[in-house]
Amino acid sequence: MTELNKYFKYLAILEKSNRQLDLNNTDVLILNTIVKANDAQRTLYVKDLLSLKEVASQATIHGRLRHLVDSKLITLKANKDDGRLKEVELTKLAHKRYEMLSKAIED
């Protein structure tokens, strides 16, 4: 299998995952931001995501966060020290998605 074919295989798996989970480009950008923060062991808050103006408007991001919660890909949890802050966490389903995508890159 050529390198280009491997890439096309990865894209097909990615697109299938996005369709199955009803993810649009904004959802993917948000999830990728969350996964990068997790990998860096950094707590991410809703306000951090809302400040990502290069991703979308605050209203759009807020709506997509609701969609991701409803899709069981993220959870929002009140911060112990300041209840006004909501921590964003990936669910097992989201972790499973990224593990599958990582495996697709390796194959």
PDB file of N, CA and C in Angstrom:
ATOM      1  N   MET A   1       0.857  -1.175   0.000  1.00  0.00           N
ATOM      2  CA  MET A   1       0.000   0.000   0.000  1.00  0.00           C
ATOM      3  C   MET A   1       0.904   1.239   0.000  1.00  0.00           C
ATOM      4  N   THR A   2       0.638   2.153  -0.899  1.00  0.00           N
ATOM      5  CA  THR A   2       1.451   3.366  -0.962  1.00  0.00           C
ATOM      6  C   THR A   2       1.095   4.293   0.192  1.00  0.00           C
ATOM      7  N   GLU A   3       1.984   5.245   0.448  1.00  0.00           N
ATOM      8  CA  GLU A   3       1.734   6.215   1.519  1.00  0.00           C
ATOM      9  C   GLU A   3       0.450   7.001   1.249  1.00  0.00           C
ATOM     10  N   LEU A   4       0.223   7.331  -0.010  1.00  0.00           N
ATOM     11  CA  LEU A   4      -0.994   8.078  -0.362  1.00  0.00           C
ATOM     12  C   LEU A   4      -2.237   7.241  -0.095  1.00  0.00           C
ATOM     13  N   ASN A   5      -2.177   5.957  -0.394  1.00  0.00           N
ATOM     14  CA  ASN A   5      -3.316   5.075  -0.121  1.00  0.00           C
ATOM     15  C   ASN A   5      -3.577   4.955   1.374  1.00  0.00           C
ATOM     16  N   LYS A   6      -2.495   4.924   2.175  1.00  0.00           N
ATOM     17  CA  LYS A   6      -2.658   4.898   3.630  1.00  0.00           C
ATOM     18  C   LYS A   6      -3.379   6.145   4.110  1.00  0.00           C
ATOM     19  N   TYR A   7      -2.997   7.276   3.525  1.00  0.00           N
ATOM     20  CA  TYR A   7      -3.641   8.539   3.899  1.00  0.00           C
ATOM     21  C   TYR A   7      -5.121   8.524   3.516  1.00  0.00           C
ATOM     22  N   PHE A   8      -5.427   8.041   2.317  1.00  0.00           N
ATOM     23  CA  PHE A   8      -6.829   7.962   1.891  1.00  0.00           C
ATOM     24  C   PHE A   8      -7.629   7.025   2.793  1.00  0.00           C
ATOM     25  N   LYS A   9      -6.993   5.937   3.225  1.00  0.00           N
ATOM     26  CA  LYS A   9      -7.668   5.015   4.141  1.00  0.00           C
ATOM     27  C   LYS A   9      -7.972   5.731   5.461  1.00  0.00           C
ATOM     28  N   TYR A  10      -6.979   6.469   5.967  1.00  0.00           N
ATOM     29  CA  TYR A  10      -7.192   7.240   7.203  1.00  0.00           C
ATOM     30  C   TYR A  10      -8.330   8.249   7.016  1.00  0.00           C
ATOM     31  N   LEU A  11      -8.330   8.978   5.909  1.00  0.00           N
ATOM     32  CA  LEU A  11      -9.402   9.958   5.656  1.00  0.00           C
ATOM     33  C   LEU A  11     -10.774   9.292   5.618  1.00  0.00           C
ATOM     34  N   ALA A  12     -10.853   8.123   5.014  1.00  0.00           N
ATOM     35  CA  ALA A  12     -12.132   7.402   4.948  1.00  0.00           C
ATOM     36  C   ALA A  12     -12.610   7.033   6.349  1.00  0.00           C
ATOM     37  N   ILE A  13     -11.692   6.583   7.199  1.00  0.00           N
ATOM     38  CA  ILE A  13     -12.051   6.232   8.580  1.00  0.00           C
ATOM     39  C   ILE A  13     -12.478   7.479   9.342  1.00  0.00           C
ATOM     40  N   LEU A  14     -11.747   8.569   9.147  1.00  0.00           N
ATOM     41  CA  LEU A  14     -12.089   9.839   9.805  1.00  0.00           C
ATOM     42  C   LEU A  14     -13.469  10.325   9.376  1.00  0.00           C
ATOM     43  N   GLU A  15     -13.721  10.321   8.076  1.00  0.00           N
ATOM     44  CA  GLU A  15     -15.019  10.780   7.575  1.00  0.00           C
ATOM     45  C   GLU A  15     -16.156   9.892   8.063  1.00  0.00           C
ATOM     46  N   LYS A  16     -15.927   8.594   8.117  1.00  0.00           N
ATOM     47  CA  LYS A  16     -16.952   7.670   8.621  1.00  0.00           C
ATOM     48  C   LYS A  16     -17.248   7.958  10.084  1.00  0.00           C
ATOM     49  N   SER A  17     -16.216   8.170  10.879  1.00  0.00           N
ATOM     50  CA  SER A  17     -16.391   8.491  12.295  1.00  0.00           C
ATOM     51  C   SER A  17     -17.170   9.792  12.458  1.00  0.00           C
ATOM     52  N   ASN A  18     -16.807  10.797  11.668  1.00  0.00           N
ATOM     53  CA  ASN A  18     -17.506  12.088  11.748  1.00  0.00           C
ATOM     54  C   ASN A  18     -18.980  11.948  11.386  1.00  0.00           C
ATOM     55  N   ARG A  19     -19.283  11.146  10.365  1.00  0.00           N
ATOM     56  CA  ARG A  19     -20.685  10.932   9.970  1.00  0.00           C
ATOM     57  C   ARG A  19     -21.446  10.182  11.063  1.00  0.00           C
ATOM     58  N   GLN A  20     -20.838   9.105  11.586  1.00  0.00           N
ATOM     59  CA  GLN A  20     -21.503   8.298  12.607  1.00  0.00           C
ATOM     60  C   GLN A  20     -21.821   9.120  13.855  1.00  0.00           C
ATOM     61  N   LEU A  21     -20.925  10.031  14.208  1.00  0.00           N
ATOM     62  CA  LEU A  21     -21.113  10.829  15.422  1.00  0.00           C
ATOM     63  C   LEU A  21     -21.746  12.187  15.126  1.00  0.00           C
ATOM     64  N   ASP A  22     -22.123  12.414  13.867  1.00  0.00           N
ATOM     65  CA  ASP A  22     -22.759  13.666  13.439  1.00  0.00           C
ATOM     66  C   ASP A  22     -21.899  14.879  13.812  1.00  0.00           C
ATOM     67  N   LEU A  23     -20.618  14.812  13.418  1.00  0.00           N
ATOM     68  CA  LEU A  23     -19.682  15.886  13.730  1.00  0.00           C
ATOM     69  C   LEU A  23     -19.449  16.756  12.502  1.00  0.00           C
ATOM     70  N   ASN A  24     -19.545  18.059  12.692  1.00  0.00           N
ATOM     71  CA  ASN A  24     -19.178  18.965  11.613  1.00  0.00           C
ATOM     72  C   ASN A  24     -17.762  19.479  11.865  1.00  0.00           C
ATOM     73  N   ASN A  25     -17.269  20.342  10.994  1.00  0.00           N
ATOM     74  CA  ASN A  25     -15.882  20.823  11.122  1.00  0.00           C
ATOM     75  C   ASN A  25     -15.644  21.562  12.427  1.00  0.00           C
ATOM     76  N   THR A  26     -16.621  22.339  12.871  1.00  0.00           N
ATOM     77  CA  THR A  26     -16.473  23.068  14.135  1.00  0.00           C
ATOM     78  C   THR A  26     -16.370  22.092  15.301  1.00  0.00           C
ATOM     79  N   ASP A  27     -17.190  21.051  15.290  1.00  0.00           N
ATOM     80  CA  ASP A  27     -17.129  20.025  16.344  1.00  0.00           C
ATOM     81  C   ASP A  27     -15.747  19.400  16.406  1.00  0.00           C
ATOM     82  N   VAL A  28     -15.199  19.078  15.243  1.00  0.00           N
ATOM     83  CA  VAL A  28     -13.889  18.434  15.184  1.00  0.00           C
ATOM     84  C   VAL A  28     -12.815  19.377  15.718  1.00  0.00           C
ATOM     85  N   LEU A  29     -12.873  20.655  15.344  1.00  0.00           N
ATOM     86  CA  LEU A  29     -11.896  21.623  15.860  1.00  0.00           C
ATOM     87  C   LEU A  29     -11.986  21.744  17.378  1.00  0.00           C
ATOM     88  N   ILE A  30     -13.202  21.759  17.896  1.00  0.00           N
ATOM     89  CA  ILE A  30     -13.384  21.840  19.347  1.00  0.00           C
ATOM     90  C   ILE A  30     -12.840  20.584  20.026  1.00  0.00           C
ATOM     91  N   LEU A  31     -13.200  19.425  19.508  1.00  0.00           N
ATOM     92  CA  LEU A  31     -12.712  18.167  20.091  1.00  0.00           C
ATOM     93  C   LEU A  31     -11.190  18.089  20.034  1.00  0.00           C
ATOM     94  N   ASN A  32     -10.608  18.515  18.912  1.00  0.00           N
ATOM     95  CA  ASN A  32      -9.147  18.487  18.800  1.00  0.00           C
ATOM     96  C   ASN A  32      -8.496  19.411  19.820  1.00  0.00           C
ATOM     97  N   THR A  33      -9.102  20.553  20.074  1.00  0.00           N
ATOM     98  CA  THR A  33      -8.583  21.476  21.081  1.00  0.00           C
ATOM     99  C   THR A  33      -8.635  20.833  22.464  1.00  0.00           C
ATOM    100  N   ILE A  34      -9.735  20.148  22.750  1.00  0.00           N
ATOM    101  CA  ILE A  34      -9.892  19.484  24.050  1.00  0.00           C
ATOM    102  C   ILE A  34      -8.873  18.362  24.203  1.00  0.00           C
ATOM    103  N   VAL A  35      -8.709  17.565  23.153  1.00  0.00           N
ATOM    104  CA  VAL A  35      -7.788  16.425  23.227  1.00  0.00           C
ATOM    105  C   VAL A  35      -6.349  16.916  23.393  1.00  0.00           C
ATOM    106  N   LYS A  36      -5.986  18.021  22.752  1.00  0.00           N
ATOM    107  CA  LYS A  36      -4.638  18.576  22.907  1.00  0.00           C
ATOM    108  C   LYS A  36      -4.418  19.054  24.343  1.00  0.00           C
ATOM    109  N   ALA A  37      -5.424  19.689  24.924  1.00  0.00           N
ATOM    110  CA  ALA A  37      -5.317  20.135  26.320  1.00  0.00           C
ATOM    111  C   ALA A  37      -5.180  18.928  27.247  1.00  0.00           C
ATOM    112  N   ASN A  38      -5.965  17.889  26.994  1.00  0.00           N
ATOM    113  CA  ASN A  38      -5.872  16.661  27.798  1.00  0.00           C
ATOM    114  C   ASN A  38      -4.481  16.065  27.709  1.00  0.00           C
ATOM    115  N   ASP A  39      -3.945  16.014  26.490  1.00  0.00           N
ATOM    116  CA  ASP A  39      -2.627  15.430  26.293  1.00  0.00           C
ATOM    117  C   ASP A  39      -1.558  16.228  27.038  1.00  0.00           C
ATOM    118  N   ALA A  40      -1.753  17.534  27.138  1.00  0.00           N
ATOM    119  CA  ALA A  40      -0.819  18.396  27.870  1.00  0.00           C
ATOM    120  C   ALA A  40      -1.132  18.430  29.361  1.00  0.00           C
ATOM    121  N   GLN A  41      -2.132  17.643  29.769  1.00  0.00           N
ATOM    122  CA  GLN A  41      -2.595  17.579  31.159  1.00  0.00           C
ATOM    123  C   GLN A  41      -2.988  18.961  31.679  1.00  0.00           C
ATOM    124  N   ARG A  42      -3.699  19.689  30.814  1.00  0.00           N
ATOM    125  CA  ARG A  42      -4.156  21.039  31.146  1.00  0.00           C
ATOM    126  C   ARG A  42      -5.678  21.019  31.253  1.00  0.00           C
ATOM    127  N   THR A  43      -6.201  21.615  32.297  1.00  0.00           N
ATOM    128  CA  THR A  43      -7.652  21.716  32.457  1.00  0.00           C
ATOM    129  C   THR A  43      -8.164  22.759  31.482  1.00  0.00           C
ATOM    130  N   LEU A  44      -9.203  22.394  30.750  1.00  0.00           N
ATOM    131  CA  LEU A  44      -9.802  23.294  29.773  1.00  0.00           C
ATOM    132  C   LEU A  44     -11.195  23.674  30.257  1.00  0.00           C
ATOM    133  N   TYR A  45     -11.510  24.942  30.161  1.00  0.00           N
ATOM    134  CA  TYR A  45     -12.808  25.447  30.588  1.00  0.00           C
ATOM    135  C   TYR A  45     -13.617  25.899  29.379  1.00  0.00           C
ATOM    136  N   VAL A  46     -14.930  25.964  29.554  1.00  0.00           N
ATOM    137  CA  VAL A  46     -15.806  26.438  28.495  1.00  0.00           C
ATOM    138  C   VAL A  46     -15.346  27.816  28.030  1.00  0.00           C
ATOM    139  N   LYS A  47     -14.971  28.685  28.966  1.00  0.00           N
ATOM    140  CA  LYS A  47     -14.558  30.043  28.593  1.00  0.00           C
ATOM    141  C   LYS A  47     -13.336  30.024  27.684  1.00  0.00           C
ATOM    142  N   ASP A  48     -12.449  29.037  27.845  1.00  0.00           N
ATOM    143  CA  ASP A  48     -11.290  28.909  26.957  1.00  0.00           C
ATOM    144  C   ASP A  48     -11.737  28.616  25.527  1.00  0.00           C
ATOM    145  N   LEU A  49     -12.714  27.738  25.403  1.00  0.00           N
ATOM    146  CA  LEU A  49     -13.219  27.388  24.079  1.00  0.00           C
ATOM    147  C   LEU A  49     -13.981  28.553  23.450  1.00  0.00           C
ATOM    148  N   LEU A  50     -14.741  29.273  24.263  1.00  0.00           N
ATOM    149  CA  LEU A  50     -15.498  30.405  23.738  1.00  0.00           C
ATOM    150  C   LEU A  50     -14.584  31.516  23.227  1.00  0.00           C
ATOM    151  N   SER A  51     -13.355  31.540  23.682  1.00  0.00           N
ATOM    152  CA  SER A  51     -12.419  32.584  23.242  1.00  0.00           C
ATOM    153  C   SER A  51     -11.734  32.237  21.920  1.00  0.00           C
ATOM    154  N   LEU A  52     -12.007  31.068  21.379  1.00  0.00           N
ATOM    155  CA  LEU A  52     -11.379  30.643  20.122  1.00  0.00           C
ATOM    156  C   LEU A  52     -12.103  31.264  18.932  1.00  0.00           C
ATOM    157  N   LYS A  53     -11.844  32.501  18.693  1.00  0.00           N
ATOM    158  CA  LYS A  53     -12.527  33.230  17.627  1.00  0.00           C
ATOM    159  C   LYS A  53     -12.193  32.706  16.237  1.00  0.00           C
ATOM    160  N   GLU A  54     -11.015  32.055  16.098  1.00  0.00           N
ATOM    161  CA  GLU A  54     -10.643  31.497  14.797  1.00  0.00           C
ATOM    162  C   GLU A  54     -11.455  30.249  14.466  1.00  0.00           C
ATOM    163  N   VAL A  55     -12.106  29.678  15.472  1.00  0.00           N
ATOM    164  CA  VAL A  55     -12.921  28.477  15.260  1.00  0.00           C
ATOM    165  C   VAL A  55     -14.332  28.870  14.825  1.00  0.00           C
ATOM    166  N   ALA A  56     -14.965  29.746  15.593  1.00  0.00           N
ATOM    167  CA  ALA A  56     -16.337  30.183  15.297  1.00  0.00           C
ATOM    168  C   ALA A  56     -16.721  31.264  16.304  1.00  0.00           C
ATOM    169  N   SER A  57     -17.924  31.788  16.136  1.00  0.00           N
ATOM    170  CA  SER A  57     -18.416  32.783  17.086  1.00  0.00           C
ATOM    171  C   SER A  57     -18.735  32.102  18.420  1.00  0.00           C
ATOM    172  N   GLN A  58     -18.854  32.905  19.476  1.00  0.00           N
ATOM    173  CA  GLN A  58     -19.182  32.349  20.788  1.00  0.00           C
ATOM    174  C   GLN A  58     -20.510  31.606  20.752  1.00  0.00           C
ATOM    175  N   ALA A  59     -21.491  32.165  20.050  1.00  0.00           N
ATOM    176  CA  ALA A  59     -22.808  31.523  19.978  1.00  0.00           C
ATOM    177  C   ALA A  59     -22.710  30.162  19.286  1.00  0.00           C
ATOM    178  N   THR A  60     -21.942  30.100  18.205  1.00  0.00           N
ATOM    179  CA  THR A  60     -21.785  28.838  17.479  1.00  0.00           C
ATOM    180  C   THR A  60     -21.061  27.818  18.342  1.00  0.00           C
ATOM    181  N   ILE A  61     -19.988  28.233  18.991  1.00  0.00           N
ATOM    182  CA  ILE A  61     -19.233  27.315  19.851  1.00  0.00           C
ATOM    183  C   ILE A  61     -20.119  26.805  20.983  1.00  0.00           C
ATOM    184  N   HIS A  62     -20.884  27.691  21.580  1.00  0.00           N
ATOM    185  CA  HIS A  62     -21.775  27.275  22.671  1.00  0.00           C
ATOM    186  C   HIS A  62     -22.781  26.233  22.177  1.00  0.00           C
ATOM    187  N   GLY A  63     -23.342  26.465  21.010  1.00  0.00           N
ATOM    188  CA  GLY A  63     -24.292  25.509  20.434  1.00  0.00           C
ATOM    189  C   GLY A  63     -23.640  24.176  20.123  1.00  0.00           C
ATOM    190  N   ARG A  64     -22.415  24.216  19.618  1.00  0.00           N
ATOM    191  CA  ARG A  64     -21.713  22.979  19.293  1.00  0.00           C
ATOM    192  C   ARG A  64     -21.305  22.234  20.559  1.00  0.00           C
ATOM    193  N   LEU A  65     -20.988  22.966  21.635  1.00  0.00           N
ATOM    194  CA  LEU A  65     -20.694  22.301  22.910  1.00  0.00           C
ATOM    195  C   LEU A  65     -21.923  21.547  23.402  1.00  0.00           C
ATOM    196  N   ARG A  66     -23.097  22.162  23.277  1.00  0.00           N
ATOM    197  CA  ARG A  66     -24.345  21.466  23.657  1.00  0.00           C
ATOM    198  C   ARG A  66     -24.508  20.194  22.831  1.00  0.00           C
ATOM    199  N   HIS A  67     -24.227  20.310  21.525  1.00  0.00           N
ATOM    200  CA  HIS A  67     -24.339  19.148  20.639  1.00  0.00           C
ATOM    201  C   HIS A  67     -23.371  18.038  21.084  1.00  0.00           C
ATOM    202  N   LEU A  68     -22.141  18.416  21.439  1.00  0.00           N
ATOM    203  CA  LEU A  68     -21.147  17.426  21.861  1.00  0.00           C
ATOM    204  C   LEU A  68     -21.526  16.779  23.189  1.00  0.00           C
ATOM    205  N   VAL A  69     -22.151  17.551  24.077  1.00  0.00           N
ATOM    206  CA  VAL A  69     -22.649  16.977  25.336  1.00  0.00           C
ATOM    207  C   VAL A  69     -23.796  16.005  25.029  1.00  0.00           C
ATOM    208  N   ASP A  70     -24.731  16.436  24.185  1.00  0.00           N
ATOM    209  CA  ASP A  70     -25.866  15.581  23.819  1.00  0.00           C
ATOM    210  C   ASP A  70     -25.407  14.307  23.106  1.00  0.00           C
ATOM    211  N   SER A  71     -24.302  14.415  22.362  1.00  0.00           N
ATOM    212  CA  SER A  71     -23.751  13.269  21.642  1.00  0.00           C
ATOM    213  C   SER A  71     -22.889  12.384  22.539  1.00  0.00           C
ATOM    214  N   LYS A  72     -22.772  12.771  23.801  1.00  0.00           N
ATOM    215  CA  LYS A  72     -22.011  12.015  24.794  1.00  0.00           C
ATOM    216  C   LYS A  72     -20.517  11.922  24.454  1.00  0.00           C
ATOM    217  N   LEU A  73     -19.983  13.016  23.865  1.00  0.00           N
ATOM    218  CA  LEU A  73     -18.558  13.080  23.553  1.00  0.00           C
ATOM    219  C   LEU A  73     -17.784  13.903  24.575  1.00  0.00           C
ATOM    220  N   ILE A  74     -18.465  14.838  25.230  1.00  0.00           N
ATOM    221  CA  ILE A  74     -17.838  15.631  26.288  1.00  0.00           C
ATOM    222  C   ILE A  74     -18.801  15.759  27.462  1.00  0.00           C
ATOM    223  N   THR A  75     -18.225  16.074  28.600  1.00  0.00           N
ATOM    224  CA  THR A  75     -19.030  16.432  29.769  1.00  0.00           C
ATOM    225  C   THR A  75     -18.556  17.794  30.253  1.00  0.00           C
ATOM    226  N   LEU A  76     -19.462  18.527  30.871  1.00  0.00           N
ATOM    227  CA  LEU A  76     -19.148  19.815  31.475  1.00  0.00           C
ATOM    228  C   LEU A  76     -19.360  19.674  32.966  1.00  0.00           C
ATOM    229  N   LYS A  77     -18.333  20.004  33.730  1.00  0.00           N
ATOM    230  CA  LYS A  77     -18.378  19.789  35.166  1.00  0.00           C
ATOM    231  C   LYS A  77     -17.993  21.085  35.865  1.00  0.00           C
ATOM    232  N   ALA A  78     -18.792  21.483  36.851  1.00  0.00           N
ATOM    233  CA  ALA A  78     -18.491  22.708  37.596  1.00  0.00           C
ATOM    234  C   ALA A  78     -17.158  22.558  38.321  1.00  0.00           C
ATOM    235  N   ASN A  79     -16.360  23.601  38.286  1.00  0.00           N
ATOM    236  CA  ASN A  79     -15.079  23.630  38.986  1.00  0.00           C
ATOM    237  C   ASN A  79     -15.328  23.624  40.485  1.00  0.00           C
ATOM    238  N   LYS A  80     -14.523  22.874  41.226  1.00  0.00           N
ATOM    239  CA  LYS A  80     -14.704  22.757  42.676  1.00  0.00           C
ATOM    240  C   LYS A  80     -14.493  24.078  43.402  1.00  0.00           C
ATOM    241  N   ASP A  81     -13.520  24.872  42.938  1.00  0.00           N
ATOM    242  CA  ASP A  81     -13.191  26.125  43.611  1.00  0.00           C
ATOM    243  C   ASP A  81     -14.073  27.291  43.175  1.00  0.00           C
ATOM    244  N   ASP A  82     -14.506  27.266  41.921  1.00  0.00           N
ATOM    245  CA  ASP A  82     -15.333  28.350  41.391  1.00  0.00           C
ATOM    246  C   ASP A  82     -16.432  27.736  40.535  1.00  0.00           C
ATOM    247  N   GLY A  83     -17.606  27.582  41.093  1.00  0.00           N
ATOM    248  CA  GLY A  83     -18.733  26.934  40.428  1.00  0.00           C
ATOM    249  C   GLY A  83     -19.167  27.601  39.146  1.00  0.00           C
ATOM    250  N   ARG A  84     -18.728  28.841  38.917  1.00  0.00           N
ATOM    251  CA  ARG A  84     -19.076  29.533  37.668  1.00  0.00           C
ATOM    252  C   ARG A  84     -18.285  28.982  36.489  1.00  0.00           C
ATOM    253  N   LEU A  85     -17.146  28.374  36.771  1.00  0.00           N
ATOM    254  CA  LEU A  85     -16.310  27.802  35.715  1.00  0.00           C
ATOM    255  C   LEU A  85     -16.727  26.363  35.449  1.00  0.00           C
ATOM    256  N   LYS A  86     -16.833  26.019  34.172  1.00  0.00           N
ATOM    257  CA  LYS A  86     -17.167  24.644  33.800  1.00  0.00           C
ATOM    258  C   LYS A  86     -15.977  24.007  33.095  1.00  0.00           C
ATOM    259  N   GLU A  87     -15.532  22.899  33.663  1.00  0.00           N
ATOM    260  CA  GLU A  87     -14.437  22.138  33.065  1.00  0.00           C
ATOM    261  C   GLU A  87     -14.993  21.255  31.953  1.00  0.00           C
ATOM    262  N   VAL A  88     -14.247  21.164  30.870  1.00  0.00           N
ATOM    263  CA  VAL A  88     -14.639  20.352  29.722  1.00  0.00           C
ATOM    264  C   VAL A  88     -13.798  19.082  29.735  1.00  0.00           C
ATOM    265  N   GLU A  89     -14.476  17.949  29.676  1.00  0.00           N
ATOM    266  CA  GLU A  89     -13.774  16.661  29.697  1.00  0.00           C
ATOM    267  C   GLU A  89     -14.291  15.766  28.587  1.00  0.00           C
ATOM    268  N   LEU A  90     -13.386  14.988  28.007  1.00  0.00           N
ATOM    269  CA  LEU A  90     -13.774  13.996  27.008  1.00  0.00           C
ATOM    270  C   LEU A  90     -14.398  12.792  27.706  1.00  0.00           C
ATOM    271  N   THR A  91     -15.363  12.190  27.061  1.00  0.00           N
ATOM    272  CA  THR A  91     -15.976  10.968  27.587  1.00  0.00           C
ATOM    273  C   THR A  91     -15.221   9.750  27.051  1.00  0.00           C
ATOM    274  N   LYS A  92     -15.605   8.583  27.515  1.00  0.00           N
ATOM    275  CA  LYS A  92     -15.009   7.343  27.014  1.00  0.00           C
ATOM    276  C   LYS A  92     -15.239   7.204  25.511  1.00  0.00           C
ATOM    277  N   LEU A  93     -16.411   7.628  25.045  1.00  0.00           N
ATOM    278  CA  LEU A  93     -16.718   7.547  23.615  1.00  0.00           C
ATOM    279  C   LEU A  93     -15.738   8.400  22.806  1.00  0.00           C
ATOM    280  N   ALA A  94     -15.445   9.600  23.277  1.00  0.00           N
ATOM    281  CA  ALA A  94     -14.505  10.469  22.573  1.00  0.00           C
ATOM    282  C   ALA A  94     -13.099   9.876  22.599  1.00  0.00           C
ATOM    283  N   HIS A  95     -12.700   9.341  23.751  1.00  0.00           N
ATOM    284  CA  HIS A  95     -11.384   8.704  23.836  1.00  0.00           C
ATOM    285  C   HIS A  95     -11.299   7.534  22.861  1.00  0.00           C
ATOM    286  N   LYS A  96     -12.374   6.767  22.773  1.00  0.00           N
ATOM    287  CA  LYS A  96     -12.410   5.623  21.859  1.00  0.00           C
ATOM    288  C   LYS A  96     -12.244   6.095  20.416  1.00  0.00           C
ATOM    289  N   ARG A  97     -12.877   7.210  20.059  1.00  0.00           N
ATOM    290  CA  ARG A  97     -12.750   7.767  18.705  1.00  0.00           C
ATOM    291  C   ARG A  97     -11.290   8.098  18.398  1.00  0.00           C
ATOM    292  N   TYR A  98     -10.629   8.791  19.319  1.00  0.00           N
ATOM    293  CA  TYR A  98      -9.243   9.184  19.073  1.00  0.00           C
ATOM    294  C   TYR A  98      -8.301   7.979  19.080  1.00  0.00           C
ATOM    295  N   GLU A  99      -8.595   6.973  19.875  1.00  0.00           N
ATOM    296  CA  GLU A  99      -7.798   5.743  19.845  1.00  0.00           C
ATOM    297  C   GLU A  99      -7.941   5.049  18.492  1.00  0.00           C
ATOM    298  N   MET A 100      -9.166   5.026  17.974  1.00  0.00           N
ATOM    299  CA  MET A 100      -9.423   4.417  16.661  1.00  0.00           C
ATOM    300  C   MET A 100      -8.681   5.185  15.568  1.00  0.00           C
ATOM    301  N   LEU A 101      -8.709   6.521  15.631  1.00  0.00           N
ATOM    302  CA  LEU A 101      -8.023   7.327  14.629  1.00  0.00           C
ATOM    303  C   LEU A 101      -6.506   7.149  14.744  1.00  0.00           C
ATOM    304  N   SER A 102      -6.004   7.049  15.942  1.00  0.00           N
ATOM    305  CA  SER A 102      -4.564   6.816  16.138  1.00  0.00           C
ATOM    306  C   SER A 102      -4.148   5.472  15.544  1.00  0.00           C
ATOM    307  N   LYS A 103      -4.982   4.470  15.786  1.00  0.00           N
ATOM    308  CA  LYS A 103      -4.697   3.134  15.246  1.00  0.00           C
ATOM    309  C   LYS A 103      -4.722   3.154  13.713  1.00  0.00           C
ATOM    310  N   ALA A 104      -5.634   3.931  13.141  1.00  0.00           N
ATOM    311  CA  ALA A 104      -5.725   4.024  11.679  1.00  0.00           C
ATOM    312  C   ALA A 104      -4.457   4.633  11.096  1.00  0.00           C
ATOM    313  N   ILE A 105      -3.835   5.545  11.821  1.00  0.00           N
ATOM    314  CA  ILE A 105      -2.579   6.152  11.360  1.00  0.00           C
ATOM    315  C   ILE A 105      -1.456   5.125  11.398  1.00  0.00           C
ATOM    316  N   GLU A 106      -1.455   4.294  12.430  1.00  0.00           N
ATOM    317  CA  GLU A 106      -0.398   3.297  12.602  1.00  0.00           C
ATOM    318  C   GLU A 106      -0.483   2.184  11.572  1.00  0.00           C
ATOM    319  N   ASP A 107      -1.690   1.811  11.162  1.00  0.00           N
ATOM    320  CA  ASP A 107      -1.875   0.689  10.230  1.00  0.00           C
ATOM    321  C   ASP A 107      -1.424   1.016   8.824  1.00  0.00           C
TER     322      ASP A 107
END
